[in-house]
Short mmCIF file of C-alpha atoms in Angstrom, two decimals:
data_model
loop_
_atom_site.label_atom_id
_atom_site.label_comp_id
_atom_site.label_asym_id
_atom_site.label_seq_id
_atom_site.Cartn_x
_atom_site.Cartn_y
_atom_site.Cartn_z
CA MET A 1 -58.64 -34.41 4.65
CA SER A 2 -56.24 -31.82 3.46
CA SER A 3 -52.80 -32.55 2.24
CA SER A 4 -49.81 -30.29 1.86
CA THR A 5 -46.92 -30.53 -0.47
CA GLN A 6 -43.51 -29.69 0.93
CA SER A 7 -40.78 -28.59 -1.42
CA ARG A 8 -37.65 -30.63 -1.28
CA PRO A 9 -34.21 -29.45 -2.29
CA CYS A 10 -33.19 -30.60 -5.71
CA THR A 11 -30.20 -32.92 -5.59
CA SER A 12 -29.90 -33.84 -9.23
CA PRO A 13 -26.62 -33.03 -11.01
CA ASP A 14 -28.35 -30.39 -13.14
CA CYS A 15 -29.70 -28.58 -10.06
CA ILE A 16 -26.33 -28.69 -8.33
CA ASP A 17 -24.67 -27.25 -11.43
CA ASP A 18 -27.24 -24.44 -11.51
CA ILE A 19 -26.59 -23.61 -7.85
CA ARG A 20 -22.85 -23.54 -8.41
CA ALA A 21 -23.30 -21.36 -11.47
CA ARG A 22 -25.36 -18.85 -9.47
CA GLU A 23 -22.72 -18.84 -6.72
CA VAL A 24 -20.04 -18.03 -9.27
CA LEU A 25 -22.24 -15.36 -10.81
CA HIS A 26 -22.68 -13.64 -7.45
CA ARG A 27 -19.05 -13.90 -6.36
CA THR A 28 -17.81 -10.64 -4.87
CA GLU A 29 -14.26 -9.35 -4.72
CA THR A 30 -12.78 -6.21 -3.20
CA CYS A 31 -10.42 -3.75 -4.82
CA ASN A 32 -8.71 -0.74 -3.21
CA ILE A 33 -7.66 1.82 -5.80
CA VAL A 34 -5.55 4.90 -5.08
CA ILE A 35 -5.86 7.70 -7.64
CA PHE A 36 -2.96 10.15 -7.68
CA GLY A 37 -1.62 12.80 -9.99
CA GLU A 38 -0.91 16.46 -10.56
CA THR A 39 -3.37 19.13 -9.50
CA GLY A 40 -6.04 19.68 -12.15
CA ALA A 41 -5.46 16.36 -13.90
CA GLY A 42 -9.07 15.31 -13.35
CA LYS A 43 -8.83 12.79 -10.51
CA SER A 44 -12.20 13.71 -9.01
CA SER A 45 -13.83 13.69 -12.45
CA LEU A 46 -12.36 10.23 -12.93
CA VAL A 47 -14.12 9.09 -9.76
CA ASN A 48 -17.41 10.40 -11.15
CA LEU A 49 -16.85 8.57 -14.43
CA ILE A 50 -16.20 5.26 -12.68
CA THR A 51 -19.17 5.60 -10.31
CA ARG A 52 -21.37 7.11 -13.05
CA LYS A 53 -22.64 9.80 -10.72
CA GLN A 54 -21.45 13.11 -9.33
CA SER A 55 -19.84 11.60 -6.25
CA ALA A 56 -16.83 13.90 -6.08
CA ALA A 57 -16.65 17.68 -6.30
CA THR A 58 -14.82 18.91 -9.38
CA SER A 59 -13.31 22.17 -10.54
CA SER A 60 -11.75 23.58 -13.69
CA ASP A 61 -9.55 25.96 -11.68
CA ALA A 62 -5.77 25.69 -11.61
CA LEU A 63 -5.95 25.14 -7.87
CA GLY A 64 -7.04 21.73 -6.69
CA CYS A 65 -10.52 21.16 -5.32
CA THR A 66 -9.61 18.06 -3.29
CA THR A 67 -8.10 19.13 0.02
CA LYS A 68 -7.90 15.70 1.65
CA THR A 69 -8.22 12.05 0.76
CA ASN A 70 -11.83 11.20 -0.04
CA VAL A 71 -13.06 7.61 -0.23
CA TYR A 72 -15.85 6.47 -2.54
CA GLU A 73 -17.34 2.98 -2.61
CA HIS A 74 -18.88 1.56 -5.74
CA ASP A 75 -19.95 -1.87 -6.99
CA VAL A 76 -19.06 -2.78 -10.56
CA ALA A 77 -20.90 -5.77 -12.02
CA PHE A 78 -19.10 -8.08 -14.41
CA GLN A 79 -20.34 -11.23 -16.07
CA ASN A 80 -19.19 -13.58 -13.33
CA LYS A 81 -18.57 -11.35 -10.32
CA THR A 82 -19.24 -8.11 -8.55
CA LEU A 83 -16.20 -5.97 -7.83
CA LYS A 84 -16.57 -3.87 -4.68
CA ILE A 85 -14.32 -0.91 -5.37
CA LYS A 86 -12.96 1.64 -2.94
CA LEU A 87 -11.63 4.70 -4.73
CA PHE A 88 -9.19 6.88 -2.78
CA ASP A 89 -9.23 10.35 -4.35
CA THR A 90 -6.08 12.13 -3.18
CA ALA A 91 -5.07 15.79 -3.09
CA GLY A 92 -3.29 17.05 -6.20
CA LEU A 93 0.49 16.99 -6.35
CA ASP A 94 2.83 19.81 -7.36
CA GLU A 95 0.80 22.74 -6.09
CA GLY A 96 2.89 25.65 -4.92
CA SER A 97 3.03 26.92 -1.36
CA GLU A 98 -0.02 29.09 -2.08
CA GLY A 99 -2.07 26.18 -3.40
CA THR A 100 -5.09 24.58 -1.80
CA VAL A 101 -2.81 21.81 -0.52
CA PRO A 102 0.91 22.58 -0.84
CA ASN A 103 2.87 19.81 -2.55
CA LYS A 104 4.87 18.88 0.55
CA GLU A 105 1.68 18.36 2.54
CA ALA A 106 0.00 16.44 -0.31
CA GLN A 107 2.99 14.09 -0.54
CA LYS A 108 2.91 13.54 3.20
CA VAL A 109 -0.82 12.75 3.21
CA LEU A 110 -0.44 10.39 0.25
CA LYS A 111 2.40 8.52 1.93
CA LYS A 112 0.37 8.13 5.11
CA LEU A 113 -2.59 6.80 3.14
CA LEU A 114 -0.44 4.20 1.40
CA GLN A 115 1.12 3.13 4.67
CA THR A 116 -2.30 2.72 6.29
CA LEU A 117 -3.61 0.66 3.39
CA VAL A 118 -0.65 -1.72 3.24
CA GLU A 119 -0.94 -2.30 6.98
CA HIS A 120 -4.65 -3.11 6.84
CA ASP A 121 -6.74 -3.72 3.71
CA GLY A 122 -3.99 -3.72 1.10
CA ILE A 123 -3.63 -1.90 -2.24
CA HIS A 124 -4.78 -3.54 -5.46
CA LEU A 125 -4.15 -0.80 -8.03
CA LEU A 126 -2.63 2.66 -8.43
CA ILE A 127 -4.11 4.95 -11.08
CA TYR A 128 -1.83 7.74 -12.30
CA CYS A 129 -4.15 10.42 -13.65
CA VAL A 130 -2.57 12.82 -16.14
CA GLN A 131 -4.02 15.54 -18.33
CA GLY A 132 -3.55 14.95 -22.02
CA THR A 133 -3.85 18.58 -23.08
CA ARG A 134 -0.71 19.91 -21.45
CA GLU A 135 2.90 18.96 -20.96
CA SER A 136 4.04 18.30 -17.43
CA MET A 137 7.61 18.33 -16.17
CA ALA A 138 6.35 16.58 -13.06
CA LEU A 139 5.13 13.51 -14.97
CA ARG A 140 8.17 11.35 -14.26
CA ARG A 141 8.83 12.81 -10.82
CA ASN A 142 5.39 11.91 -9.48
CA TYR A 143 5.60 8.48 -11.08
CA MET A 144 8.99 7.70 -9.54
CA SER A 145 7.84 8.96 -6.15
CA LEU A 146 5.12 6.30 -6.05
CA TYR A 147 7.06 3.59 -7.85
CA SER A 148 9.95 3.80 -5.39
CA LYS A 149 7.54 3.20 -2.53
CA VAL A 150 5.72 0.16 -3.88
CA LYS A 151 8.83 -1.19 -5.65
CA GLY A 152 6.87 -2.69 -8.49
CA LYS A 153 4.67 -4.76 -6.16
CA VAL A 154 1.51 -2.82 -6.99
CA PRO A 155 0.48 -2.33 -10.63
CA ILE A 156 0.40 1.30 -11.78
CA VAL A 157 -1.81 2.24 -14.70
CA ILE A 158 -1.95 5.59 -16.48
CA VAL A 159 -5.25 7.25 -17.33
CA VAL A 160 -5.05 10.22 -19.68
CA THR A 161 -7.95 12.67 -19.34
CA ARG A 162 -9.49 15.57 -21.29
CA LEU A 163 -9.26 13.86 -24.66
CA GLU A 164 -12.76 14.72 -25.85
CA ASN A 165 -11.27 16.73 -28.73
CA GLN A 166 -8.46 14.32 -29.63
CA ASN A 167 -8.59 13.29 -33.30
CA PRO A 168 -9.15 10.94 -34.94
CA ASP A 169 -9.86 9.14 -31.65
CA MET A 170 -8.81 9.30 -28.00
CA GLU A 171 -6.32 6.45 -28.39
CA GLU A 172 -4.31 8.67 -30.76
CA TRP A 173 -2.78 10.35 -27.71
CA TRP A 174 -1.21 7.08 -26.64
CA ARG A 175 0.05 6.27 -30.10
CA LYS A 176 1.83 9.63 -30.22
CA ASN A 177 3.22 9.61 -26.67
CA GLU A 178 3.91 5.96 -25.82
CA GLN A 179 7.53 6.14 -26.94
CA SER A 180 8.18 9.38 -25.03
CA ILE A 181 6.82 7.78 -21.86
CA SER A 182 9.03 4.75 -22.41
CA ASN A 183 12.06 7.02 -22.88
CA LEU A 184 11.37 8.48 -19.43
CA ASN A 185 11.70 4.95 -17.97
CA MET A 186 8.07 4.82 -16.92
CA THR A 187 6.37 1.45 -17.18
CA PHE A 188 2.64 0.94 -16.75
CA ALA A 189 0.56 -2.19 -16.37
CA GLY A 190 -2.03 -0.66 -18.68
CA HIS A 191 -3.49 2.59 -19.95
CA ALA A 192 -6.77 4.26 -20.82
CA CYS A 193 -7.37 7.39 -22.88
CA VAL A 194 -10.61 8.98 -21.74
CA THR A 195 -12.84 11.98 -21.42
CA THR A 196 -14.31 12.70 -18.01
CA ILE A 197 -16.57 15.51 -19.12
CA THR A 198 -20.09 15.53 -17.68
CA ILE A 199 -22.56 14.66 -20.42
CA ASP A 200 -25.73 16.67 -21.05
CA GLU A 201 -28.65 15.78 -23.28
CA SER A 202 -27.63 18.54 -25.66
CA ASP A 203 -24.13 17.11 -26.24
CA SER A 204 -23.21 15.61 -29.57
CA VAL A 205 -23.54 11.92 -30.34
CA ASP A 206 -19.76 11.69 -30.74
CA LEU A 207 -19.13 13.12 -27.27
CA LYS A 208 -21.68 10.78 -25.73
CA GLU A 209 -20.03 7.83 -27.45
CA ARG A 210 -16.60 8.89 -26.20
CA SER A 211 -17.92 9.13 -22.66
CA GLU A 212 -19.38 5.64 -22.91
CA GLN A 213 -16.13 4.31 -24.38
CA SER A 214 -14.23 5.91 -21.51
CA TYR A 215 -16.40 4.23 -18.89
CA HIS A 216 -15.95 0.78 -20.38
CA ALA A 217 -12.23 1.33 -20.92
CA LEU A 218 -11.82 2.09 -17.22
CA ARG A 219 -13.85 -0.95 -16.20
CA GLU A 220 -11.69 -3.22 -18.30
CA LEU A 221 -8.48 -1.54 -17.14
CA ILE A 222 -9.32 -2.01 -13.47
CA ASP A 223 -10.39 -5.62 -13.82
CA LYS A 224 -7.45 -6.57 -16.02
CA CYS A 225 -4.64 -4.82 -14.13
CA ARG A 226 -5.61 -4.98 -10.45
CA LEU A 227 -3.96 -7.41 -8.08
CA PRO A 228 -6.14 -10.44 -7.32
CA ASN A 229 -8.47 -10.03 -4.38
CA GLU A 230 -6.35 -12.14 -2.01
CA LYS A 231 -3.05 -10.55 -3.06
CA GLY A 232 -3.56 -6.89 -2.24
CA PHE A 233 -0.16 -5.40 -1.47
CA ARG A 234 0.44 -5.56 2.29
CA ASP A 235 4.13 -4.84 2.71
CA VAL A 236 5.36 -1.98 4.87
CA GLU A 237 9.11 -1.85 4.35
CA TRP A 238 8.87 0.91 1.73
CA ALA A 239 6.70 3.06 4.04
CA CYS A 240 9.59 4.06 6.30
CA ASP A 241 11.42 7.24 5.46
CA ASP A 242 15.14 7.33 4.69
CA HIS A 243 16.07 8.66 8.12
CA GLU A 244 14.37 5.78 9.90
CA ARG A 245 15.92 3.28 7.52
CA ASP A 246 19.38 4.67 8.32
CA HIS A 247 18.66 5.05 12.04
CA PRO A 248 16.64 2.00 13.09
CA ARG A 249 15.46 1.43 16.62
CA SER A 250 17.87 -0.68 18.61
CA VAL A 251 16.93 -3.96 20.30
CA ILE A 252 19.62 -5.86 22.20
CA VAL A 253 19.20 -9.58 22.66
CA CYS A 254 21.24 -11.76 25.00
CA ASP A 255 20.89 -15.50 24.55
CA SER A 256 24.02 -16.56 26.44
CA ALA A 257 21.85 -18.63 28.75
CA VAL A 258 21.15 -21.05 25.90
CA PRO A 259 23.66 -23.90 25.38
CA ALA A 260 25.68 -23.54 22.18
CA PRO A 261 24.04 -26.39 20.19
CA LEU A 262 20.65 -24.78 20.80
CA ASN A 263 21.81 -21.21 20.24
CA VAL A 264 18.93 -20.31 17.97
CA CYS A 265 16.79 -17.20 18.34
CA ASN A 266 13.77 -16.50 16.14
CA ILE A 267 12.51 -12.93 15.96
CA ALA A 268 9.65 -11.93 13.68
CA GLY A 269 10.24 -15.13 11.73
CA VAL A 270 13.36 -13.67 10.17
CA ILE A 271 16.41 -14.11 12.39
CA ASN A 272 17.77 -17.61 12.83
CA GLY A 273 20.91 -19.38 13.97
CA ALA A 274 24.21 -17.88 15.11
CA TRP A 275 23.36 -14.33 14.10
CA VAL A 276 25.04 -11.18 15.43
CA ARG A 277 23.20 -8.27 13.82
CA SER A 278 20.09 -8.12 11.69
CA THR A 279 17.56 -5.52 10.58
CA VAL A 280 13.86 -6.36 10.68
CA VAL A 281 10.88 -4.30 9.47
CA MET A 282 7.78 -4.62 11.64
CA ARG A 283 4.59 -2.58 11.14
CA GLY A 284 6.40 0.07 9.14
CA HIS A 285 9.35 0.59 11.50
CA TYR A 286 12.96 -0.52 11.24
CA TYR A 287 14.55 -2.38 14.14
CA MET A 288 18.22 -3.30 14.43
CA PHE A 289 18.56 -6.46 16.52
CA GLN A 290 21.97 -6.89 18.17
CA ARG A 291 22.99 -10.19 19.73
CA VAL A 292 25.41 -10.05 22.66
CA THR A 293 26.89 -12.63 25.03
CA ALA A 294 28.54 -12.56 28.45
CA PRO A 295 30.44 -10.61 29.72
CA TYR A 296 28.27 -8.08 27.84
CA PRO A 297 30.85 -5.71 26.35
CA PRO A 298 29.42 -2.36 25.25
CA ALA A 299 28.45 -2.59 21.58
CA LYS A 300 30.06 -0.14 19.18
CA ARG A 301 28.17 2.34 17.07
CA SER A 302 27.79 1.10 13.51
CA LYS A 303 28.72 3.01 10.36
CA GLY A 304 25.04 3.53 9.68
CA GLY A 305 24.73 5.60 12.81
CA VAL A 306 22.89 2.97 14.81
CA GLY A 307 23.09 3.84 18.48
CA PHE A 308 22.78 1.50 21.40
CA GLU A 309 20.41 3.33 23.64
CA PRO A 310 17.96 0.47 23.13
CA CYS A 311 14.21 0.73 23.02
CA LEU A 312 14.03 -2.90 24.19
CA LEU A 313 16.23 -5.47 25.93
CA ILE A 314 15.55 -9.18 25.53
CA PHE A 315 17.28 -11.67 27.83
CA TYR A 316 16.96 -15.43 27.46
CA VAL A 317 17.13 -17.40 30.70
CA ASP A 318 17.50 -21.14 31.05
CA LYS A 319 14.89 -22.69 33.32
CA ASN A 320 17.52 -25.20 34.50
CA GLU A 321 19.69 -22.45 35.99
CA SER A 322 19.17 -21.36 39.56
CA VAL A 323 17.15 -18.25 40.26
CA ASN A 324 20.18 -16.54 41.83
CA THR A 325 22.29 -17.20 38.74
CA GLN A 326 19.57 -15.88 36.49
CA ARG A 327 19.14 -12.77 38.62
CA THR A 328 22.89 -12.07 38.62
CA GLU A 329 23.17 -12.42 34.85
CA VAL A 330 20.16 -10.20 34.22
CA GLN A 331 21.50 -7.49 36.53
CA LYS A 332 24.85 -7.52 34.72
CA PHE A 333 23.11 -7.27 31.38
CA ARG A 334 20.87 -4.43 32.49
CA LYS A 335 23.75 -2.51 34.06
CA VAL A 336 25.61 -2.39 30.75
CA TYR A 337 22.75 -1.74 28.35
CA ALA A 338 19.58 -0.52 30.01
CA LYS A 339 20.55 3.09 30.62
CA SER A 340 19.55 5.40 27.78
CA LYS A 341 20.96 8.78 26.80
CA ASP A 342 18.24 10.67 28.61
CA GLY A 343 18.82 8.76 31.84
CA GLY A 344 15.73 6.61 31.43
CA ARG A 345 15.47 2.86 31.29
CA GLY A 346 14.60 0.82 28.24
CA GLN A 347 11.95 -1.86 28.51
CA MET A 348 13.19 -5.34 29.27
CA THR A 349 11.71 -8.72 28.41
CA LEU A 350 12.74 -12.09 29.83
CA ALA A 351 12.26 -15.21 27.74
CA ARG A 352 12.55 -18.71 29.16
CA THR A 353 14.12 -21.55 27.19
CA HIS A 354 13.88 -25.31 27.61
CA CYS A 355 10.25 -24.90 28.68
#
């Protein structure tokens, strides 16, 4: 007679602690990192240093080698977690009109990338890549361009490249330049002084050590300065350009059908109570909501240039009113506001109250 032994799950406190420890050890987190900087600063080489392989094409030419945003995924193992990194290698800034990617186009592509990320997966860290071997008048300009968009909500770190010949060590660059950077009103969540040079077997021991130091410095910088996994920046207000901010889309709301004590309208979780005019940002676009009441006088153009050829009309109807009364009020409202400058009709939405 044969017998078989079936394994049973261990339920002792020690076993449970071991299971929990393994779960913690294998915890994974995501991190979206945007690398930006002047052309030739070494952004693509920085990607290769972080991933420890030749993932991105590099060039020593004055013209940039990255012509579009390239995305590289890489897992970085730490003692208690695995960080799943997405590196967004962007086209170089400040190239002239004859460059691989003219500066105006590079700025446009970068802005679109940031807008897409904040609307979907979020941004956890911005790496400002600068070259330590040359002065750059664009240093502050590029910094302020990004800082004004994220408004301090995403940490920006500075990584200084091409410091393989810096003496007595790579960190000397920061000791010499930290005050100058501060004088330019640039604030960083952290910094790393690195070399991104590709190492060969024939390279000196010192160069190999500097490369290894650079890799670990970047690992620590990313883990220390990134936003937590669940707090990736997902705000879109900054993504709108100045023209749209000054000329928001117009939405006219009539809630005259609602009795005065209940005269409360909630739009996008922002507008409440006896409001008249309010601006709301939704999915990267500005909307100016205007509240009107009977007899629906034409609204005046605001100082900000907001017109009243609305993209949307919203009319609240009371279910306790007769259908004829509702129809009459809606027709009056539409007659005043629905016609746009080009002769078309804006979209209209009816909302019932007291349901």
